[in-house]
Tab-separated table of C-alpha atoms and ligand atoms in Angstrom:
chain	number	residue	atom	x	y	z
A	1	MET	CA	-40.964	-130.590	85.996
A	2	ALA	CA	-40.395	-126.868	85.481
A	3	ASP	CA	-42.121	-124.499	87.844
A	4	THR	CA	-43.683	-126.816	90.436
A	5	LYS	CA	-46.404	-125.079	92.416
A	6	LYS	CA	-47.693	-126.011	95.848
A	7	LEU	CA	-51.296	-126.953	96.592
A	8	PHE	CA	-52.848	-127.001	100.071
A	9	ILE	CA	-56.227	-128.744	100.280
A	10	LYS	CA	-58.299	-128.626	103.457
A	11	THR	CA	-61.049	-131.250	103.472
A	12	TYR	CA	-64.222	-131.013	105.552
A	13	GLY	CA	-67.042	-133.530	106.035
A	14	CYS	CA	-67.575	-136.993	104.649
A	15	GLN	CA	-65.381	-139.656	103.072
A	16	MET	CA	-66.661	-138.679	99.654
A	17	ASN	CA	-64.968	-135.327	100.111
A	18	VAL	CA	-61.724	-137.137	101.000
A	19	TYR	CA	-62.014	-139.062	97.731
A	20	ASP	CA	-62.882	-135.886	95.791
A	21	SER	CA	-59.897	-134.035	97.293
A	22	GLU	CA	-57.573	-136.791	96.060
A	23	ARG	CA	-59.091	-136.525	92.574
A	24	MET	CA	-58.728	-132.722	92.605
A	25	ALA	CA	-55.078	-132.980	93.694
A	26	GLU	CA	-54.480	-135.350	90.778
A	27	ALA	CA	-56.290	-133.036	88.333
A	28	LEU	CA	-54.181	-130.087	89.511
A	29	GLY	CA	-51.098	-132.327	89.391
A	30	THR	CA	-51.419	-132.118	85.618
A	31	GLN	CA	-51.036	-128.327	86.006
A	32	GLY	CA	-47.743	-128.723	87.865
A	33	TYR	CA	-49.088	-128.739	91.436
A	34	GLU	CA	-47.692	-130.818	94.260
A	35	GLU	CA	-49.479	-131.137	97.614
A	36	THR	CA	-48.186	-129.380	100.717
A	37	GLN	CA	-49.323	-129.875	104.326
A	38	THR	CA	-49.424	-126.197	105.227
A	39	PRO	CA	-51.132	-123.136	103.719
A	40	ASP	CA	-48.028	-121.014	104.459
A	41	ASP	CA	-45.997	-122.076	101.425
A	42	ALA	CA	-48.959	-122.766	99.114
A	43	ASP	CA	-49.473	-121.241	95.662
A	44	MET	CA	-53.071	-122.392	95.792
A	45	ILE	CA	-55.384	-123.060	98.757
A	46	LEU	CA	-58.480	-125.136	98.123
A	47	LEU	CA	-61.186	-125.621	100.760
A	48	ASN	CA	-63.261	-128.727	100.035
A	49	THR	CA	-66.356	-127.935	102.069
A	50	CYS	CA	-69.329	-129.673	103.673
A	51	HIS	CA	-72.826	-128.219	104.037
A	52	ILE	CA	-74.560	-130.972	105.997
A	53	ARG	CA	-74.976	-129.053	109.236
A	54	GLU	CA	-75.587	-125.468	110.328
A	55	LYS	CA	-72.967	-122.722	110.270
A	56	ALA	CA	-71.002	-124.606	107.597
A	57	ALA	CA	-70.868	-121.567	105.323
A	58	GLU	CA	-69.990	-119.219	108.224
A	59	LYS	CA	-67.085	-121.478	109.192
A	60	ILE	CA	-65.772	-121.315	105.630
A	61	TYR	CA	-66.027	-117.521	105.553
A	62	SER	CA	-64.057	-117.254	108.775
A	63	GLU	CA	-61.476	-119.769	107.511
A	64	LEU	CA	-61.114	-117.644	104.362
A	65	GLY	CA	-60.620	-114.591	106.566
A	66	ARG	CA	-57.565	-116.306	108.062
A	67	TYR	CA	-55.892	-116.401	104.647
A	68	LYS	CA	-56.160	-112.642	104.086
A	69	GLY	CA	-52.640	-112.011	105.442
A	70	LEU	CA	-51.167	-114.761	103.267
A	71	LYS	CA	-52.848	-113.362	100.176
A	72	ALA	CA	-51.640	-109.823	100.970
A	73	ALA	CA	-48.055	-111.074	101.369
A	74	LYS	CA	-48.233	-113.207	98.227
A	75	PRO	CA	-50.608	-111.682	95.658
A	76	ASP	CA	-50.075	-114.663	93.306
A	77	LEU	CA	-51.639	-117.011	95.851
A	78	LYS	CA	-54.884	-118.435	94.436
A	79	ILE	CA	-57.771	-119.356	96.717
A	80	GLY	CA	-60.566	-121.727	95.780
A	81	VAL	CA	-63.727	-123.080	97.412
A	82	ALA	CA	-65.009	-126.508	96.355
A	83	GLY	CA	-67.627	-128.925	97.698
A	84	CYS	CA	-71.168	-128.504	98.938
A	85	VAL	CA	-70.824	-124.977	100.379
A	86	ALA	CA	-69.525	-123.883	96.955
A	87	GLN	CA	-72.568	-125.543	95.386
A	88	ALA	CA	-75.014	-123.954	97.826
A	89	GLU	CA	-73.513	-120.447	98.012
A	90	GLY	CA	-72.141	-120.055	94.460
A	91	ALA	CA	-71.402	-116.445	93.480
A	92	GLU	CA	-72.288	-115.267	97.007
A	93	ILE	CA	-68.829	-116.502	98.077
A	94	VAL	CA	-66.925	-114.060	95.851
A	95	LYS	CA	-69.327	-111.309	96.804
A	96	ARG	CA	-68.548	-111.803	100.490
A	97	GLN	CA	-64.871	-112.714	100.056
A	98	PRO	CA	-63.580	-110.997	96.886
A	99	MET	CA	-60.139	-112.557	97.367
A	100	VAL	CA	-61.606	-115.945	96.321
A	101	ASP	CA	-60.463	-116.779	92.771
A	102	LEU	CA	-62.323	-119.998	92.157
A	103	VAL	CA	-65.643	-121.578	93.184
A	104	VAL	CA	-66.341	-125.111	92.015
A	105	GLY	CA	-69.282	-127.398	92.836
A	106	PRO	CA	-68.877	-131.166	93.323
A	107	GLN	CA	-70.112	-132.023	89.835
A	108	SER	CA	-67.570	-129.869	88.012
A	109	TYR	CA	-64.208	-131.063	89.377
A	110	HIS	CA	-63.146	-132.404	85.994
A	111	ARG	CA	-63.086	-128.783	84.784
A	112	LEU	CA	-60.633	-127.782	87.494
A	113	ALA	CA	-57.464	-127.808	85.355
A	114	GLU	CA	-59.169	-125.515	82.849
A	115	MET	CA	-60.408	-123.271	85.661
A	116	GLU	CA	-56.910	-123.092	87.153
A	117	ALA	CA	-55.503	-121.848	83.840
A	118	LYS	CA	-58.208	-119.200	83.805
A	119	ILE	CA	-57.435	-117.897	87.297
A	120	ARG	CA	-53.686	-117.843	86.542
A	121	SER	CA	-54.473	-115.362	83.780
A	122	GLY	CA	-56.029	-113.111	86.403
A	123	ALA	CA	-59.713	-113.913	85.792
A	124	ARG	CA	-62.134	-115.499	88.237
A	125	ALA	CA	-63.638	-118.951	87.654
A	126	LEU	CA	-67.020	-120.094	88.932
A	127	ASP	CA	-68.752	-123.370	88.075
A	128	THR	CA	-71.619	-124.867	90.047
A	129	GLU	CA	-73.409	-126.567	87.176
A	130	PHE	CA	-74.612	-130.140	87.013
A	131	PRO	CA	-73.020	-130.905	83.631
A	132	PRO	CA	-74.182	-133.917	81.592
A	133	GLU	CA	-70.692	-135.437	81.150
A	134	ASP	CA	-69.236	-137.981	83.596
A	135	LYS	CA	-66.804	-136.119	85.836
A	136	PHE	CA	-65.148	-139.355	86.954
A	137	GLU	CA	-64.344	-140.284	83.374
A	138	HIS	CA	-62.591	-136.958	82.932
A	139	LEU	CA	-60.748	-137.323	86.206
A	140	ALA	CA	-59.427	-140.762	85.284
A	141	SER	CA	-55.870	-139.942	84.224
A	142	ARG	CA	-53.464	-140.043	87.141
A	143	PRO	CA	-49.853	-140.696	87.986
A	144	LYS	CA	-49.067	-144.240	89.149
A	145	ALA	CA	-47.986	-143.123	92.621
A	146	LYS	CA	-47.878	-145.673	95.464
A	147	ARG	CA	-50.917	-145.540	97.738
A	148	ALA	CA	-51.753	-146.367	101.353
A	149	PRO	CA	-53.257	-149.889	101.684
A	150	ALA	CA	-56.822	-148.631	102.340
A	151	ALA	CA	-58.610	-146.394	99.831
A	152	PHE	CA	-62.023	-144.959	99.004
A	153	LEU	CA	-63.643	-145.405	95.625
A	154	THR	CA	-66.787	-143.438	94.767
A	155	VAL	CA	-69.283	-145.595	92.843
A	156	GLN	CA	-72.464	-143.570	93.232
A	157	GLU	CA	-73.302	-139.993	93.996
A	158	GLY	CA	-76.356	-137.909	94.812
A	159	CYS	CA	-79.656	-138.916	96.333
A	160	ASP	CA	-83.319	-139.107	95.342
A	161	LYS	CA	-84.664	-139.838	98.823
A	162	PHE	CA	-85.285	-136.283	100.089
A	163	CYS	CA	-85.263	-136.895	103.834
A	164	ALA	CA	-86.909	-133.810	105.323
A	165	PHE	CA	-83.737	-132.620	107.120
A	166	CYS	CA	-81.096	-133.218	104.459
A	167	VAL	CA	-79.345	-130.970	101.914
A	168	VAL	CA	-77.646	-133.767	99.962
A	169	PRO	CA	-80.274	-134.041	97.182
A	170	TYR	CA	-79.817	-130.295	96.588
A	171	THR	CA	-76.023	-130.005	96.840
A	172	ARG	CA	-74.997	-133.321	95.259
A	173	GLY	CA	-77.984	-133.619	92.935
A	174	ALA	CA	-79.887	-136.661	91.683
A	175	GLU	CA	-78.586	-140.168	92.108
A	176	VAL	CA	-75.980	-141.170	89.513
A	177	SER	CA	-74.109	-144.508	89.387
A	178	ARG	CA	-70.810	-145.090	87.587
A	179	PRO	CA	-70.569	-147.970	85.096
A	180	VAL	CA	-69.236	-151.276	86.483
A	181	GLN	CA	-66.225	-151.505	84.157
A	182	ARG	CA	-64.905	-148.071	85.122
A	183	ILE	CA	-65.071	-149.009	88.797
A	184	VAL	CA	-63.344	-152.345	88.207
A	185	ASP	CA	-60.596	-150.589	86.212
A	186	GLU	CA	-60.116	-148.044	88.976
A	187	ALA	CA	-59.996	-150.808	91.606
A	188	LYS	CA	-57.325	-152.678	89.590
A	189	ASP	CA	-55.330	-149.481	89.266
A	190	LEU	CA	-55.529	-148.925	93.043
A	191	VAL	CA	-54.397	-152.507	93.695
A	192	GLU	CA	-51.413	-152.047	91.356
A	193	ARG	CA	-50.480	-149.059	93.494
A	194	GLY	CA	-50.547	-151.013	96.751
A	195	VAL	CA	-54.187	-150.800	97.866
A	196	ARG	CA	-55.618	-153.926	99.585
A	197	ASP	CA	-58.813	-152.587	101.188
A	198	ILE	CA	-61.380	-150.583	99.223
A	199	THR	CA	-64.423	-148.829	100.659
A	200	LEU	CA	-67.018	-148.191	97.965
A	201	LEU	CA	-68.597	-144.791	98.525
A	202	GLY	CA	-71.951	-143.252	97.764
A	203	GLN	CA	-74.459	-141.042	99.566
A	204	ASN	CA	-76.819	-143.964	99.020
A	205	VAL	CA	-74.328	-146.569	97.975
A	206	ASN	CA	-76.672	-149.551	98.152
A	207	ALA	CA	-79.010	-147.848	95.676
A	208	TYR	CA	-76.169	-148.367	93.165
A	209	HIS	CA	-77.472	-149.238	89.696
A	210	GLY	CA	-74.557	-148.675	87.302
A	211	SER	CA	-74.577	-150.186	83.828
A	212	GLY	CA	-72.935	-153.601	83.702
A	213	PRO	CA	-70.887	-155.202	80.929
A	214	ASP	CA	-74.092	-156.953	79.730
A	215	GLY	CA	-75.796	-153.593	79.167
A	216	ARG	CA	-78.141	-154.038	82.129
A	217	ASP	CA	-78.148	-152.082	85.374
A	218	TRP	CA	-76.217	-153.980	88.037
A	219	THR	CA	-76.872	-153.938	91.752
A	220	LEU	CA	-74.249	-153.177	94.377
A	221	ALA	CA	-74.074	-156.904	95.188
A	222	GLN	CA	-73.283	-157.704	91.539
A	223	LEU	CA	-70.570	-155.041	91.564
A	224	ILE	CA	-69.114	-156.497	94.769
A	225	TRP	CA	-68.946	-159.998	93.269
A	226	GLU	CA	-67.173	-158.546	90.221
A	227	LEU	CA	-64.638	-156.775	92.458
A	228	ASP	CA	-64.233	-160.002	94.432
A	229	LYS	CA	-62.454	-161.374	91.326
A	230	VAL	CA	-59.743	-158.674	91.412
A	231	ASP	CA	-56.483	-160.398	92.402
A	232	GLY	CA	-54.595	-158.664	95.185
A	233	LEU	CA	-57.688	-156.901	96.501
A	234	GLU	CA	-58.256	-158.426	99.941
A	235	ARG	CA	-61.053	-156.423	101.520
A	236	LEU	CA	-64.215	-154.625	100.474
A	237	ARG	CA	-66.580	-152.388	102.406
A	238	PHE	CA	-69.264	-149.913	101.362
A	239	THR	CA	-70.860	-146.825	102.903
A	240	THR	CA	-73.416	-145.168	103.363
A	241	SER	CA	-76.484	-147.340	102.973
A	242	HIS	CA	-80.196	-146.682	103.245
A	243	PRO	CA	-82.289	-149.397	104.941
A	244	ASN	CA	-84.764	-149.487	102.047
A	245	ASP	CA	-82.062	-150.351	99.504
A	246	MET	CA	-80.682	-153.371	101.351
A	247	GLY	CA	-81.565	-155.956	98.675
A	248	ASP	CA	-81.629	-159.732	99.215
A	249	ASP	CA	-78.542	-160.205	97.040
A	250	LEU	CA	-76.593	-157.723	99.166
A	251	ILE	CA	-77.577	-159.477	102.388
A	252	GLU	CA	-76.585	-162.775	100.777
A	253	ALA	CA	-73.202	-161.297	99.754
A	254	HIS	CA	-72.564	-160.474	103.421
A	255	GLY	CA	-72.967	-164.169	104.136
A	256	ASN	CA	-70.947	-165.569	101.234
A	257	CYS	CA	-68.458	-163.066	99.864
A	258	LYS	CA	-65.193	-163.608	101.760
A	259	LYS	CA	-63.735	-160.262	100.752
A	260	LEU	CA	-66.762	-158.335	102.012
A	261	MET	CA	-65.894	-157.340	105.579
A	262	PRO	CA	-68.294	-157.932	108.521
A	263	TYR	CA	-69.063	-154.240	108.998
A	264	LEU	CA	-72.175	-152.332	107.915
A	265	HIS	CA	-73.062	-148.677	108.323
A	266	LEU	CA	-76.846	-148.489	108.200
A	267	PRO	CA	-78.230	-145.154	109.422
A	268	VAL	CA	-81.690	-145.168	111.024
A	269	GLN	CA	-81.846	-141.559	112.400
A	270	SER	CA	-84.582	-142.255	114.984
A	271	GLY	CA	-86.339	-145.118	116.773
A	272	SER	CA	-89.736	-143.383	116.744
A	273	ASN	CA	-92.097	-144.171	113.875
A	274	LYS	CA	-93.775	-140.796	114.240
A	275	ILE	CA	-90.427	-139.007	113.792
A	276	LEU	CA	-89.306	-141.331	110.988
A	277	LYS	CA	-92.497	-140.451	109.139
A	278	ARG	CA	-91.952	-136.726	109.679
A	279	MET	CA	-88.377	-137.233	108.441
A	280	ASN	CA	-89.722	-138.857	105.253
A	281	ARG	CA	-87.482	-141.862	105.900
A	282	SER	CA	-90.018	-144.367	104.443
A	283	HIS	CA	-89.052	-147.123	106.872
A	284	THR	CA	-90.148	-147.882	110.417
A	285	ALA	CA	-88.191	-148.860	113.514
A	286	GLU	CA	-89.665	-152.374	113.205
A	287	SER	CA	-88.720	-152.781	109.530
A	288	TYR	CA	-85.187	-151.619	110.373
A	289	LEU	CA	-84.858	-154.106	113.248
A	290	LYS	CA	-86.254	-156.908	111.086
A	291	LEU	CA	-83.704	-156.038	108.422
A	292	ILE	CA	-80.850	-156.251	110.923
A	293	GLU	CA	-82.155	-159.631	112.022
A	294	ARG	CA	-81.932	-160.861	108.412
A	295	ILE	CA	-78.440	-159.398	107.959
A	296	ARG	CA	-77.281	-161.047	111.186
A	297	ALA	CA	-78.789	-164.354	110.092
A	298	ALA	CA	-76.566	-164.149	106.990
A	299	ARG	CA	-73.475	-162.910	108.869
A	300	PRO	CA	-73.850	-163.400	112.638
A	301	ASP	CA	-70.683	-161.520	113.649
A	302	ILE	CA	-71.417	-158.407	111.564
A	303	LEU	CA	-70.601	-155.177	113.366
A	304	MET	CA	-73.347	-152.602	112.943
A	305	SER	CA	-72.829	-148.885	112.710
A	306	GLY	CA	-75.458	-146.139	112.399
A	307	ASP	CA	-76.377	-142.450	112.314
A	308	PHE	CA	-78.855	-140.672	114.588
A	309	ILE	CA	-80.427	-137.232	114.717
A	310	VAL	CA	-81.771	-136.061	118.065
A	311	GLY	CA	-84.056	-133.111	118.669
A	312	PHE	CA	-85.756	-133.322	115.276
A	313	PRO	CA	-88.825	-130.983	115.287
A	314	GLU	CA	-91.662	-132.418	117.433
A	315	GLU	CA	-89.459	-135.089	119.056
A	316	THR	CA	-90.918	-135.773	122.510
A	317	GLU	CA	-89.252	-137.558	125.424
A	318	GLU	CA	-91.270	-140.629	124.435
A	319	ASP	CA	-89.953	-140.463	120.851
A	320	PHE	CA	-86.424	-140.111	122.166
A	321	GLN	CA	-86.930	-143.072	124.492
A	322	ALA	CA	-87.865	-145.123	121.400
A	323	THR	CA	-84.463	-144.199	119.928
A	324	LEU	CA	-82.705	-145.340	123.112
A	325	ASP	CA	-84.695	-148.604	123.014
A	326	LEU	CA	-83.645	-149.215	119.422
A	327	VAL	CA	-79.982	-148.608	120.298
A	328	GLU	CA	-80.272	-151.060	123.217
A	329	GLU	CA	-81.706	-153.642	120.869
A	330	VAL	CA	-79.210	-153.268	118.010
A	331	ARG	CA	-75.971	-152.834	120.037
A	332	TYR	CA	-73.915	-150.732	117.660
A	333	GLY	CA	-70.160	-151.144	117.360
A	334	TYR	CA	-69.971	-147.541	116.208
A	335	ALA	CA	-72.622	-144.848	115.792
A	336	TYR	CA	-72.615	-141.196	114.870
A	337	SER	CA	-75.176	-138.943	116.510
A	338	PHE	CA	-75.983	-135.350	115.737
A	339	LYS	CA	-78.206	-132.652	117.138
A	340	TYR	CA	-80.753	-131.668	114.495
A	341	SER	CA	-79.550	-128.704	112.524
A	342	THR	CA	-81.917	-126.599	110.420
A	343	ARG	CA	-80.963	-126.549	106.752
A	344	PRO	CA	-82.610	-123.710	104.804
A	345	GLY	CA	-84.497	-124.983	101.778
A	346	THR	CA	-85.270	-128.416	103.258
A	347	PRO	CA	-88.890	-129.303	104.200
A	348	ALA	CA	-88.127	-129.514	107.952
A	349	ALA	CA	-86.654	-126.001	107.994
A	350	GLU	CA	-90.108	-124.485	108.527
A	351	ARG	CA	-90.953	-126.570	111.589
A	352	ALA	CA	-90.751	-125.527	115.250
A	353	LEU	CA	-87.526	-126.517	116.991
A	354	VAL	CA	-87.117	-128.618	120.124
A	355	ASP	CA	-85.603	-126.560	122.973
A	356	PRO	CA	-81.816	-126.630	122.241
A	357	ALA	CA	-81.008	-127.431	125.907
A	358	VAL	CA	-83.323	-130.448	125.763
A	359	ALA	CA	-81.770	-131.577	122.473
A	360	SER	CA	-78.245	-131.260	123.931
A	361	GLU	CA	-79.186	-133.267	126.994
A	362	ARG	CA	-80.711	-136.009	124.806
A	363	LEU	CA	-77.617	-136.104	122.635
A	364	GLN	CA	-75.477	-136.677	125.727
A	365	ARG	CA	-77.698	-139.535	126.911
A	366	LEU	CA	-77.649	-141.169	123.495
A	367	GLN	CA	-73.892	-140.830	123.161
A	368	ALA	CA	-73.344	-142.339	126.612
A	369	LEU	CA	-75.379	-145.384	125.609
A	370	ILE	CA	-73.571	-145.741	122.281
A	371	THR	CA	-70.174	-145.444	123.994
A	372	ARG	CA	-71.149	-148.110	126.526
A	373	ASP	CA	-71.971	-150.600	123.729
A	374	GLN	CA	-68.956	-149.604	121.672
A	375	ARG	CA	-66.608	-150.278	124.614
A	376	ALA	CA	-68.333	-153.562	125.485
A	377	ILE	CA	-68.048	-154.788	121.873
A	378	GLN	CA	-64.376	-153.791	121.796
A	379	ASP	CA	-63.750	-155.561	125.117
A	380	ASP	CA	-65.437	-158.700	123.723
A	381	MET	CA	-62.712	-158.808	121.063
A	382	ILE	CA	-60.066	-159.658	123.700
A	383	GLY	CA	-58.845	-163.219	123.132
A	384	ARG	CA	-60.195	-163.370	119.569
A	385	ASP	CA	-58.045	-164.277	116.582
A	386	LEU	CA	-58.397	-161.572	113.950
A	387	SER	CA	-56.625	-160.417	110.835
A	388	VAL	CA	-55.099	-156.938	110.607
A	389	LEU	CA	-54.237	-155.013	107.456
A	390	VAL	CA	-51.045	-153.158	108.414
A	391	GLU	CA	-51.230	-149.436	107.564
A	392	ARG	CA	-48.278	-147.764	109.313
A	393	PRO	CA	-45.666	-148.043	112.077
A	394	GLY	CA	-46.979	-147.243	115.574
A	395	ARG	CA	-45.550	-144.815	118.121
A	396	ASP	CA	-43.687	-147.453	120.156
A	397	PRO	CA	-40.643	-149.273	118.770
A	398	GLY	CA	-41.573	-152.505	116.964
A	399	GLN	CA	-45.254	-151.591	116.882
A	400	MET	CA	-47.369	-151.597	113.700
A	401	VAL	CA	-50.904	-150.213	113.373
A	402	GLY	CA	-53.701	-151.379	111.116
A	403	LYS	CA	-57.386	-152.240	110.897
A	404	SER	CA	-59.221	-155.413	111.805
A	405	GLU	CA	-62.031	-156.913	109.730
A	406	TYR	CA	-64.429	-154.937	111.969
A	407	LEU	CA	-62.646	-151.634	111.261
A	408	HIS	CA	-61.162	-151.351	114.762
A	409	ALA	CA	-57.712	-149.765	114.879
A	410	VAL	CA	-55.288	-152.410	116.187
A	411	HIS	CA	-51.761	-151.862	117.589
A	412	ILE	CA	-49.625	-154.965	117.026
A	413	GLU	CA	-46.638	-155.295	119.361
A	414	ASN	CA	-43.265	-156.693	118.228
A	415	CYS	CA	-44.338	-156.804	114.624
A	416	ASP	CA	-42.005	-156.573	111.639
A	417	ALA	CA	-44.698	-157.035	108.955
A	418	ALA	CA	-44.618	-154.670	105.980
A	419	VAL	CA	-47.234	-151.986	105.380
A	420	GLY	CA	-49.945	-153.548	103.195
A	421	SER	CA	-49.643	-157.064	104.608
A	422	LEU	CA	-52.410	-158.978	106.358
A	423	VAL	CA	-51.249	-160.201	109.739
A	424	PRO	CA	-52.971	-162.854	111.883
A	425	VAL	CA	-53.213	-161.613	115.471
A	426	THR	CA	-54.722	-162.408	118.856
A	427	ILE	CA	-56.348	-159.428	120.555
A	428	THR	CA	-54.796	-158.807	123.970
A	429	GLY	CA	-56.265	-155.488	125.107
A	430	SER	CA	-58.926	-152.850	124.516
A	431	GLY	CA	-58.303	-149.091	124.900
A	432	THR	CA	-60.512	-146.036	124.410
A	433	ASN	CA	-60.439	-146.085	120.626
A	434	SER	CA	-58.248	-149.012	119.679
A	435	LEU	CA	-57.255	-152.597	120.412
A	436	SER	CA	-53.833	-154.077	121.103
A	437	ALA	CA	-52.651	-157.415	119.791
A	438	GLN	CA	-49.864	-159.955	119.506
A	439	ARG	CA	-48.949	-161.478	116.182
A	440	ARG	CA	-49.887	-165.161	115.747
A	441	PRO	CA	-47.649	-167.591	113.910
A	442	ILE	CA	-49.084	-168.306	110.421
B	1	SAM	N1	-77.495	-141.271	103.128
B	1	SAM	C1	-77.302	-141.494	104.481
B	1	SAM	C2	-78.618	-141.937	105.135
B	1	SAM	O1	-79.579	-142.127	104.487
B	1	SAM	O2	-78.716	-142.026	106.319
B	1	SAM	C3	-76.731	-140.313	105.223
B	1	SAM	C4	-75.905	-139.273	104.542
B	1	SAM	S1	-75.721	-137.772	105.452
B	1	SAM	C5	-74.478	-137.082	104.477
B	1	SAM	C6	-74.855	-138.232	106.916
B	1	SAM	C7	-75.597	-138.023	108.194
B	1	SAM	O3	-75.664	-136.654	108.524
B	1	SAM	C8	-77.033	-138.472	108.193
B	1	SAM	O4	-77.154	-139.853	108.352
B	1	SAM	C9	-77.622	-137.707	109.337
B	1	SAM	O5	-77.544	-138.433	110.535
B	1	SAM	C10	-76.738	-136.457	109.409
B	1	SAM	N2	-77.500	-135.278	108.986
B	1	SAM	C11	-77.947	-134.974	107.751
B	1	SAM	N3	-78.647	-133.818	107.767
B	1	SAM	C12	-78.653	-133.392	109.058
B	1	SAM	C13	-79.242	-132.277	109.721
B	1	SAM	N4	-79.957	-131.371	109.065
B	1	SAM	N5	-79.045	-132.153	111.065
B	1	SAM	C14	-78.309	-133.064	111.740
B	1	SAM	N6	-77.745	-134.135	111.173
B	1	SAM	C15	-77.908	-134.317	109.844
B	2	SF4	FE1	-79.774	-137.319	102.918
B	2	SF4	FE2	-79.276	-139.934	103.206
B	2	SF4	FE3	-81.784	-139.039	103.289
B	2	SF4	FE4	-80.448	-139.009	100.965
B	2	SF4	S1	-81.077	-140.825	102.174
B	2	SF4	S2	-81.728	-137.381	101.756
B	2	SF4	S3	-78.377	-138.525	101.683
B	2	SF4	S4	-80.110	-138.598	104.761
């Protein structure tokens, strides 16, 4: 291709941004761009940003500041800001950093190629609308390049839940689900390109209600059973779920769908009913625990993962203790915990903060408990026969690295299996963040 240009994308935040960055790289691929791993030789730098916690915008402004020298040395270099900070800050970004050529919100990525042409002509391009057309449909065309064996696939976006602390309903907009057939087509395309493990993504993925081939709205469980039929696709996962959208058919799928992996990310945020109410979570600690009991009855070995916020306004030591009690009861294989961060424009932003030192100390206690369980669950894997999807060669000679059914990273010794193959193994050791294993004869 004549005149190949280099694109450097820096991705912040959640898996959905990882997926979006891939789509943007493909969209700009049609404009002659090829990805590069460093900003130094780039013709275009794109920051795909996250706004979920405090100081997100400030971090982006200081990152932009770092590119000033590059821009001065190469005036043709184009700089763009995408993602949720772009959505939240809009024109403010070019006001504060006039060297920015392009600002694009998450709902307008399908207009990126057009916007790129505009900035090449010397103009600025800014789009933070919520357009009526389906951006995924417009982002569909792509080269048939080979892919890594595990991939993300966005099926749903946005959120109507309005938890009191969260910016997602404002930056990503109302809940929208993609039609079933489009998702199945995309999954088949990924499989043709070497993908074996797909994680279905959505801010509230289990609220999925995309239109099915019969013209009715399908649930996530129905979508999963449809994807179960795709030959060559070996594993399915989904994230992130809300406890209130965990329907009976989805719980049943965890028991019966062989391709659906025994791993579930189900954020609870707090173990105190008072705090959950103030958070507008519309579930209680008891209803959450009852739900996990039902999920475990369907799939006893399921590995649970969660999200927690500590130091939410008005959280007392007693409320925090309720969170610790809930963690003790669930025993999470993984969990992500955050100190509450005020997000302007959200209902909780007006409320009095917990002393930051107290919040930090609570976060440490929670993380210590989570780490204890995480290590114990990993250690319990020693001696078990698992299956690993091989993703890449390891650091040591003869070693291959992949993921188990439970999403643990596993190092297989003396393994000559190809990337993309499923290898039966016996777990032989447990490290800080990964397991080691020996291959089993088939
Ligand atoms: N939809 C998911 C749910 O209902 O739990 C979560 C999506 S959110 C992008 C990911 C996580 O970020 C949340 O589960 C929450 O723990 C954390 N988070 C969101 N807003 C936050 C805030 N203002 N301060 C600290 N953590 C926050
Ligand atoms: Fe944010 Fe999740 Fe609550 Fe939606 S359900 S508002 S994405 S925390």
